[in-house]
Amino acid sequence: MSADFWVFVLIGFLAQLVDGALGMAFGLLSTTSLLAFGVLPATASAMTHIAEIATTAASGTSHIYHRNINWRLVLRLAPAGMIGGALGAYGASRIEGKMLEPYVSAYLALVGFYILFKAFRPLWLREVKDWVVPFVGFGGGALDAAGGGGWGPIVTTSLIGRGHEPKRVIGSTCLTEFVVTLTISVTFILTLGWSELGSAIGLILGGILAAPAGALVVKHLPVRPLMIAVALVIIVTSAIRIF
């Protein structure tokens, strides 16, 4: 196996370790790391989403078992997220990689600042506005596909911020993320081909190895400093690529 394969395993391991503690950031950290190693934006996003199929399936199944799902929310969120994800993936695969990279890096930096904002000032609950759910899903899916991550920080925090019950939002968005991720992955495979995406196996292996350690991270590390650290890693690495 090549040295690159083990680098991808390490990236998947560390990203899943953080994701297990925060409930998000696997996609953001994986994509940011892959871009830093010279992987083109569309390929980095595709590899990340293929790796996420297994993790989101496990997460969604767990939330169904624990009855954390608002099925009405899922039915309103999923179709819009799938459409947005497919369009975002198709657009990313058709744009020249080097041309897209500064915009993807800028997007990731903005999400990093958003996570940093959340760490210091949690969103206040407001009145629920159901009409916005499909728009949040569409935007979250499109940006997640084009930028290689961001579904959790964008969709979950937006819906909680609008007054939906946090436990149900987390469960519903985790379940919805599986079908959105699957749609994005299929779109990338059809447009880019599987030969460019085989290294996603390294991310999957790393994520599987790290999954059991997630509970230990939650138990022993405070969440806020970890969120700050993740946000700073994303911001700094994205800024380096921009400038």
Coordinates of N, CA, C and O in Angstrom, one line a residue, residues 61-182:
T61 N -29.1 5.2 11.9 CA -29.7 4.0 12.5 C -29.8 4.1 14.0 O -30.8 3.7 14.6
S62 N -28.8 4.6 14.6 CA -28.7 4.8 16.1 C -29.8 5.7 16.6 O -30.5 5.5 17.5
H63 N -30.0 6.8 15.8 CA -31.0 7.8 16.2 C -32.4 7.3 16.0 O -33.3 7.6 16.8
I64 N -32.6 6.4 15.0 CA -33.9 5.8 14.8 C -34.2 4.9 16.0 O -35.3 4.9 16.6
Y65 N -33.2 4.1 16.4 CA -33.4 3.2 17.5 C -33.7 3.9 18.8 O -34.6 3.5 19.6
H66 N -33.1 5.1 19.0 CA -33.4 5.9 20.2 C -34.5 6.8 20.1 O -34.8 7.6 21.0
R67 N -35.2 6.8 19.0 CA -36.4 7.6 18.7 C -36.2 9.1 18.8 O -36.9 9.8 19.4
N68 N -35.1 9.5 18.2 CA -34.7 10.9 18.1 C -35.1 11.5 16.8 O -34.6 12.6 16.5
I69 N -36.0 10.9 16.1 CA -36.4 11.4 14.7 C -37.7 12.1 14.7 O -38.7 11.6 15.2
N70 N -37.7 13.3 14.0 CA -38.9 14.0 13.7 C -39.2 13.7 12.2 O -38.5 14.3 11.4
W71 N -40.0 12.7 11.9 CA -40.2 12.2 10.5 C -40.7 13.3 9.6 O -40.4 13.4 8.4
R72 N -41.5 14.2 10.1 CA -42.0 15.3 9.3 C -40.9 16.2 8.9 O -40.8 16.7 7.7
L73 N -40.0 16.5 9.8 CA -38.8 17.3 9.5 C -37.9 16.6 8.5 O -37.4 17.2 7.5
V74 N -37.8 15.3 8.6 CA -37.0 14.5 7.6 C -37.6 14.6 6.2 O -36.8 14.8 5.2
L75 N -38.9 14.4 6.1 CA -39.6 14.4 4.8 C -39.5 15.8 4.2 O -39.5 15.9 2.9
R76 N -39.4 16.9 5.0 CA -39.2 18.2 4.4 C -37.8 18.5 4.1 O -37.5 19.3 3.1
L77 N -36.9 18.0 4.8 CA -35.4 18.3 4.7 C -34.7 17.4 3.6 O -33.9 18.0 2.8
A78 N -35.1 16.2 3.6 CA -34.3 15.2 2.7 C -34.4 15.5 1.2 O -33.4 15.6 0.5
P79 N -35.6 15.7 0.6 CA -35.6 15.9 -0.8 C -34.9 17.2 -1.3 O -34.1 17.2 -2.2
A80 N -35.0 18.3 -0.5 CA -34.3 19.5 -0.8 C -32.8 19.3 -0.7 O -32.0 19.8 -1.5
G81 N -32.4 18.6 0.4 CA -31.0 18.4 0.6 C -30.4 17.5 -0.5 O -29.2 17.7 -1.0
M82 N -31.1 16.5 -1.0 CA -30.6 15.6 -2.0 C -30.5 16.4 -3.3 O -29.5 16.2 -4.1
I83 N -31.5 17.2 -3.7 CA -31.4 18.0 -4.9 C -30.2 19.0 -4.8 O -29.4 19.1 -5.8
G84 N -30.1 19.7 -3.7 CA -29.0 20.7 -3.5 C -27.7 20.0 -3.6 O -26.7 20.5 -4.2
G85 N -27.6 18.8 -3.0 CA -26.3 18.0 -3.0 C -25.9 17.6 -4.3 O -24.8 17.6 -4.7
A86 N -26.9 17.1 -5.1 CA -26.6 16.6 -6.5 C -26.2 17.7 -7.4 O -25.2 17.6 -8.1
L87 N -26.8 18.9 -7.3 CA -26.4 20.1 -8.1 C -25.1 20.6 -7.7 O -24.2 20.9 -8.5
G88 N -24.8 20.6 -6.3 CA -23.5 21.1 -5.9 C -22.4 20.2 -6.3 O -21.3 20.6 -6.7
A89 N -22.6 18.8 -6.2 CA -21.6 17.9 -6.7 C -21.3 18.0 -8.2 O -20.2 17.9 -8.6
Y90 N -22.4 18.1 -8.9 CA -22.3 18.2 -10.4 C -21.5 19.4 -10.8 O -20.6 19.4 -11.6
G91 N -21.9 20.5 -10.1 CA -21.2 21.8 -10.4 C -19.7 21.7 -10.1 O -18.8 22.2 -10.8
A92 N -19.4 21.1 -8.9 CA -18.0 21.0 -8.5 C -17.2 20.2 -9.4 O -16.0 20.4 -9.6
S93 N -17.8 19.1 -9.9 CA -17.1 18.2 -10.8 C -16.8 18.8 -12.2 O -16.0 18.3 -12.9
R94 N -17.6 19.8 -12.6 CA -17.5 20.4 -13.9 C -16.6 21.6 -13.9 O -16.3 22.1 -15.0
I95 N -16.2 22.1 -12.8 CA -15.4 23.3 -12.7 C -13.9 22.9 -12.5 O -13.6 22.0 -11.8
E96 N -13.0 23.6 -13.2 CA -11.6 23.3 -13.1 C -11.1 23.4 -11.7 O -11.4 24.4 -11.0
G97 N -10.4 22.4 -11.2 CA -10.1 22.3 -9.8 C -9.3 23.5 -9.2 O -9.6 24.0 -8.2
K98 N -8.3 23.9 -9.9 CA -7.5 25.0 -9.5 C -8.3 26.3 -9.4 O -8.1 27.2 -8.6
M99 N -9.3 26.5 -10.3 CA -10.1 27.6 -10.3 C -11.1 27.6 -9.1 O -11.4 28.6 -8.5
L100 N -11.5 26.4 -8.7 CA -12.5 26.3 -7.6 C -11.9 26.4 -6.3 O -12.5 26.8 -5.3
E101 N -10.6 26.0 -6.2 CA -9.9 25.9 -4.8 C -10.0 27.1 -4.0 O -10.3 27.0 -2.8
P102 N -9.7 28.3 -4.5 CA -9.8 29.5 -3.6 C -11.2 29.7 -3.0 O -11.4 30.1 -1.8
Y103 N -12.3 29.4 -3.8 CA -13.6 29.6 -3.3 C -14.0 28.6 -2.3 O -14.7 28.9 -1.3
V104 N -13.6 27.3 -2.5 CA -13.8 26.3 -1.5 C -13.1 26.6 -0.2 O -13.6 26.4 0.9
S105 N -11.8 27.1 -0.3 CA -11.1 27.4 0.9 C -11.7 28.6 1.6 O -11.8 28.6 2.8
A106 N -12.2 29.6 0.9 CA -12.9 30.7 1.5 C -14.2 30.2 2.2 O -14.5 30.6 3.4
Y107 N -14.9 29.3 1.6 CA -16.1 28.7 2.2 C -15.8 28.0 3.5 O -16.4 28.2 4.5
L108 N -14.8 27.1 3.4 CA -14.3 26.4 4.6 C -13.9 27.3 5.7 O -14.2 27.1 6.9
A109 N -13.2 28.4 5.4 CA -12.8 29.4 6.4 C -14.0 30.0 7.1 O -14.0 30.2 8.3
L110 N -15.0 30.3 6.3 CA -16.2 30.9 6.8 C -16.9 30.0 7.8 O -17.4 30.4 8.9
V111 N -17.0 28.7 7.4 CA -17.6 27.7 8.3 C -16.8 27.6 9.6 O -17.3 27.4 10.7
G112 N -15.4 27.7 9.4 CA -14.6 27.6 10.6 C -14.9 28.8 11.6 O -15.0 28.6 12.8
F113 N -15.1 30.0 11.0 CA -15.4 31.1 11.8 C -16.8 30.9 12.5 O -17.1 31.3 13.6
Y114 N -17.7 30.3 11.8 CA -19.1 30.0 12.3 C -19.0 29.0 13.5 O -19.6 29.2 14.5
I115 N -18.1 28.0 13.4 CA -17.9 27.1 14.5 C -17.3 27.8 15.7 O -17.7 27.6 16.9
L116 N -16.4 28.7 15.4 CA -15.7 29.5 16.4 C -16.8 30.4 17.1 O -16.8 30.5 18.4
F117 N -17.7 31.0 16.4 CA -18.8 31.8 16.9 C -19.6 31.0 17.8 O -20.0 31.4 18.9
K118 N -20.0 29.7 17.4 CA -20.8 28.9 18.2 C -20.1 28.5 19.5 O -20.8 28.4 20.5
A119 N -18.8 28.3 19.5 CA -18.1 27.9 20.7 C -18.2 29.0 21.8 O -18.2 28.7 23.0
F120 N -18.2 30.3 21.4 CA -18.2 31.4 22.3 C -19.6 31.9 22.6 O -19.9 32.5 23.7
R121 N -20.5 31.7 21.6 CA -21.9 32.3 21.8 C -22.9 31.4 21.2 O -23.2 31.6 20.0
P122 N -23.4 30.4 21.9 CA -24.4 29.5 21.4 C -25.6 30.3 20.8 O -26.0 31.3 21.3
L123 N -26.2 29.7 19.8 CA -27.4 30.3 19.2 C -28.6 30.3 20.1 O -28.8 29.3 20.9
W124 N -29.3 31.4 20.1 CA -30.5 31.5 21.0 C -31.7 30.9 20.2 O -31.8 31.0 19.0
L125 N -32.5 30.2 21.0 CA -33.7 29.6 20.4 C -34.7 30.7 20.0 O -34.9 31.6 20.7
R126 N -35.4 30.5 18.9 CA -36.4 31.4 18.4 C -37.6 30.7 18.0 O -37.7 29.4 18.0
E127 N -38.6 31.4 17.5 CA -39.8 30.8 17.1 C -39.6 29.9 15.9 O -38.8 30.2 15.0
V128 N -40.2 28.7 15.9 CA -40.1 27.8 14.8 C -40.7 28.3 13.5 O -41.8 28.8 13.5
K129 N -40.0 28.3 12.4 CA -40.5 28.7 11.1 C -40.3 27.5 10.1 O -39.3 27.4 9.5
D130 N -41.4 26.7 10.0 CA -41.2 25.5 9.2 C -41.0 25.7 7.7 O -40.4 24.9 7.0
W131 N -41.5 26.9 7.2 CA -41.3 27.2 5.8 C -39.9 27.2 5.3 O -39.6 27.0 4.1
V132 N -39.0 27.5 6.3 CA -37.6 27.7 5.9 C -36.8 26.3 5.8 O -35.7 26.3 5.2
V133 N -37.4 25.2 6.3 CA -36.7 23.9 6.3 C -36.2 23.5 4.9 O -35.0 23.1 4.8
P134 N -37.0 23.4 3.9 CA -36.5 23.0 2.6 C -35.4 23.9 2.0 O -34.4 23.4 1.4
F135 N -35.4 25.2 2.3 CA -34.4 26.1 1.9 C -33.1 25.8 2.6 O -32.0 25.9 2.0
V136 N -33.2 25.6 3.9 CA -32.0 25.2 4.7 C -31.4 23.9 4.2 O -30.2 23.8 4.0
G137 N -32.3 22.9 3.9 CA -31.8 21.7 3.4 C -31.1 21.8 2.0 O -30.1 21.2 1.8
F138 N -31.7 22.6 1.1 CA -31.2 22.8 -0.2 C -29.8 23.4 -0.1 O -28.8 23.0 -0.7
G139 N -29.7 24.5 0.6 CA -28.5 25.3 0.7 C -27.4 24.4 1.4 O -26.3 24.4 1.0
G140 N -27.8 23.7 2.5 CA -26.9 22.9 3.2 C -26.3 21.8 2.3 O -25.1 21.5 2.3
G141 N -27.2 21.2 1.5 CA -26.7 20.1 0.6 C -25.8 20.6 -0.5 O -24.8 20.0 -0.8
A142 N -26.2 21.7 -1.1 CA -25.3 22.3 -2.1 C -24.0 22.7 -1.6 O -22.9 22.4 -2.3
L143 N -23.9 23.4 -0.5 CA -22.6 23.9 0.0 C -21.8 22.7 0.5 O -20.6 22.7 0.4
D144 N -22.5 21.7 1.1 CA -21.8 20.5 1.6 C -21.1 19.8 0.5 O -19.9 19.4 0.6
A145 N -21.8 19.7 -0.6 CA -21.2 19.0 -1.8 C -20.1 19.8 -2.4 O -19.0 19.2 -2.7
A146 N -20.3 21.0 -2.7 CA -19.3 21.9 -3.3 C -18.1 22.1 -2.5 O -17.0 22.2 -3.0
G147 N -18.3 22.3 -1.1 CA -17.2 22.6 -0.3 C -16.6 21.4 0.5 O -15.6 21.6 1.2
G148 N -17.2 20.2 0.4 CA -16.7 19.1 1.0 C -17.1 18.9 2.5 O -16.6 18.0 3.2
G149 N -18.0 19.7 3.0 CA -18.5 19.5 4.3 C -19.3 20.7 4.7 O -19.3 21.8 4.0
G150 N -19.9 20.6 5.9 CA -20.7 21.7 6.4 C -22.2 21.5 6.7 O -22.9 22.3 7.2
W151 N -22.6 20.3 6.4 CA -24.1 19.9 6.6 C -24.4 20.1 8.1 O -25.4 20.8 8.4
G152 N -23.6 19.6 9.0 CA -23.9 19.7 10.4 C -23.9 21.1 10.9 O -24.9 21.6 11.4
P153 N -22.8 21.9 10.7 CA -22.8 23.3 11.2 C -23.9 24.1 10.6 O -24.4 25.0 11.2
I154 N -24.2 23.9 9.3 CA -25.2 24.8 8.6 C -26.6 24.4 9.0 O -27.4 25.2 9.5
V155 N -27.0 23.1 8.7 CA -28.4 22.7 8.9 C -28.7 22.5 10.3 O -29.8 23.1 10.8
T156 N -28.0 21.8 11.1 CA -28.3 21.5 12.5 C -28.4 22.8 13.3 O -29.4 23.0 14.0
T157 N -27.4 23.7 13.2 CA -27.5 24.9 14.0 C -28.6 25.8 13.5 O -29.1 26.5 14.3
S158 N -28.8 25.9 12.2 CA -29.9 26.7 11.7 C -31.3 26.3 12.3 O -32.0 27.2 12.7
L159 N -31.5 25.0 12.2 CA -32.8 24.5 12.7 C -33.0 24.7 14.2 O -34.1 25.0 14.7
I160 N -31.9 24.4 14.9 CA -32.0 24.6 16.4 C -32.2 26.1 16.7 O -32.9 26.5 17.6
G161 N -31.5 26.9 16.0 CA -31.6 28.4 16.2 C -33.0 28.9 15.8 O -33.3 30.0 16.3
R162 N -33.7 28.2 15.1 CA -35.1 28.6 14.7 C -36.1 28.0 15.7 O -37.3 28.3 15.5
G163 N -35.7 27.3 16.7 CA -36.6 26.9 17.7 C -37.0 25.4 17.7 O -37.8 25.0 18.6
H164 N -36.5 24.6 16.8 CA -36.8 23.2 16.8 C -36.1 22.5 18.0 O -35.1 22.9 18.4
E165 N -36.7 21.4 18.5 CA -36.2 20.7 19.6 C -34.8 20.1 19.3 O -34.7 19.4 18.3
P166 N -33.8 20.5 20.0 CA -32.4 20.1 19.6 C -32.2 18.6 19.4 O -31.6 18.2 18.5
K167 N -32.7 17.8 20.3 CA -32.5 16.3 20.2 C -33.1 15.8 18.9 O -32.5 15.0 18.2
R168 N -34.3 16.3 18.6 CA -35.0 15.8 17.3 C -34.3 16.3 16.1 O -34.2 15.7 15.1
V169 N -33.8 17.6 16.2 CA -33.0 18.1 15.1 C -31.8 17.3 14.8 O -31.5 17.0 13.7
I170 N -31.0 17.0 15.8 CA -29.8 16.3 15.7 C -30.0 14.9 15.1 O -29.4 14.5 14.1
G171 N -31.0 14.2 15.6 CA -31.4 12.9 15.1 C -31.9 13.0 13.7 O -31.4 12.2 12.8
S172 N -32.7 13.9 13.4 CA -33.3 14.0 12.0 C -32.2 14.5 11.0 O -32.2 13.9 9.9
T173 N -31.4 15.4 11.3 CA -30.4 15.8 10.4 C -29.3 14.7 10.2 O -28.8 14.6 9.1
C174 N -29.0 14.0 11.2 CA -28.0 12.9 11.0 C -28.6 11.8 10.1 O -27.9 11.3 9.2
L175 N -29.9 11.5 10.3 CA -30.5 10.5 9.4 C -30.6 11.0 7.9 O -30.3 10.3 7.0
T176 N -31.0 12.3 7.8 CA -31.1 12.9 6.5 C -29.7 13.0 5.8 O -29.6 12.9 4.6
E177 N -28.7 13.2 6.6 CA -27.4 13.3 6.0 C -26.9 12.1 5.3 O -26.2 12.2 4.3
F178 N -27.4 10.9 5.7 CA -27.1 9.7 5.0 C -27.6 9.7 3.6 O -26.8 9.4 2.6
V179 N -28.9 10.1 3.3 CA -29.4 10.1 2.0 C -28.8 11.2 1.2 O -28.6 11.1 -0.1
V180 N -28.5 12.3 1.8 CA -27.8 13.4 1.1 C -26.4 13.0 0.7 O -26.0 13.3 -0.5
T181 N -25.7 12.4 1.6 CA -24.3 12.0 1.3 C -24.3 10.9 0.3 O -23.4 10.9 -0.6
L182 N -25.3 10.0 0.3 CA -25.4 9.0 -0.7 C -25.6 9.6 -2.1 O -25.0 9.2 -3.1

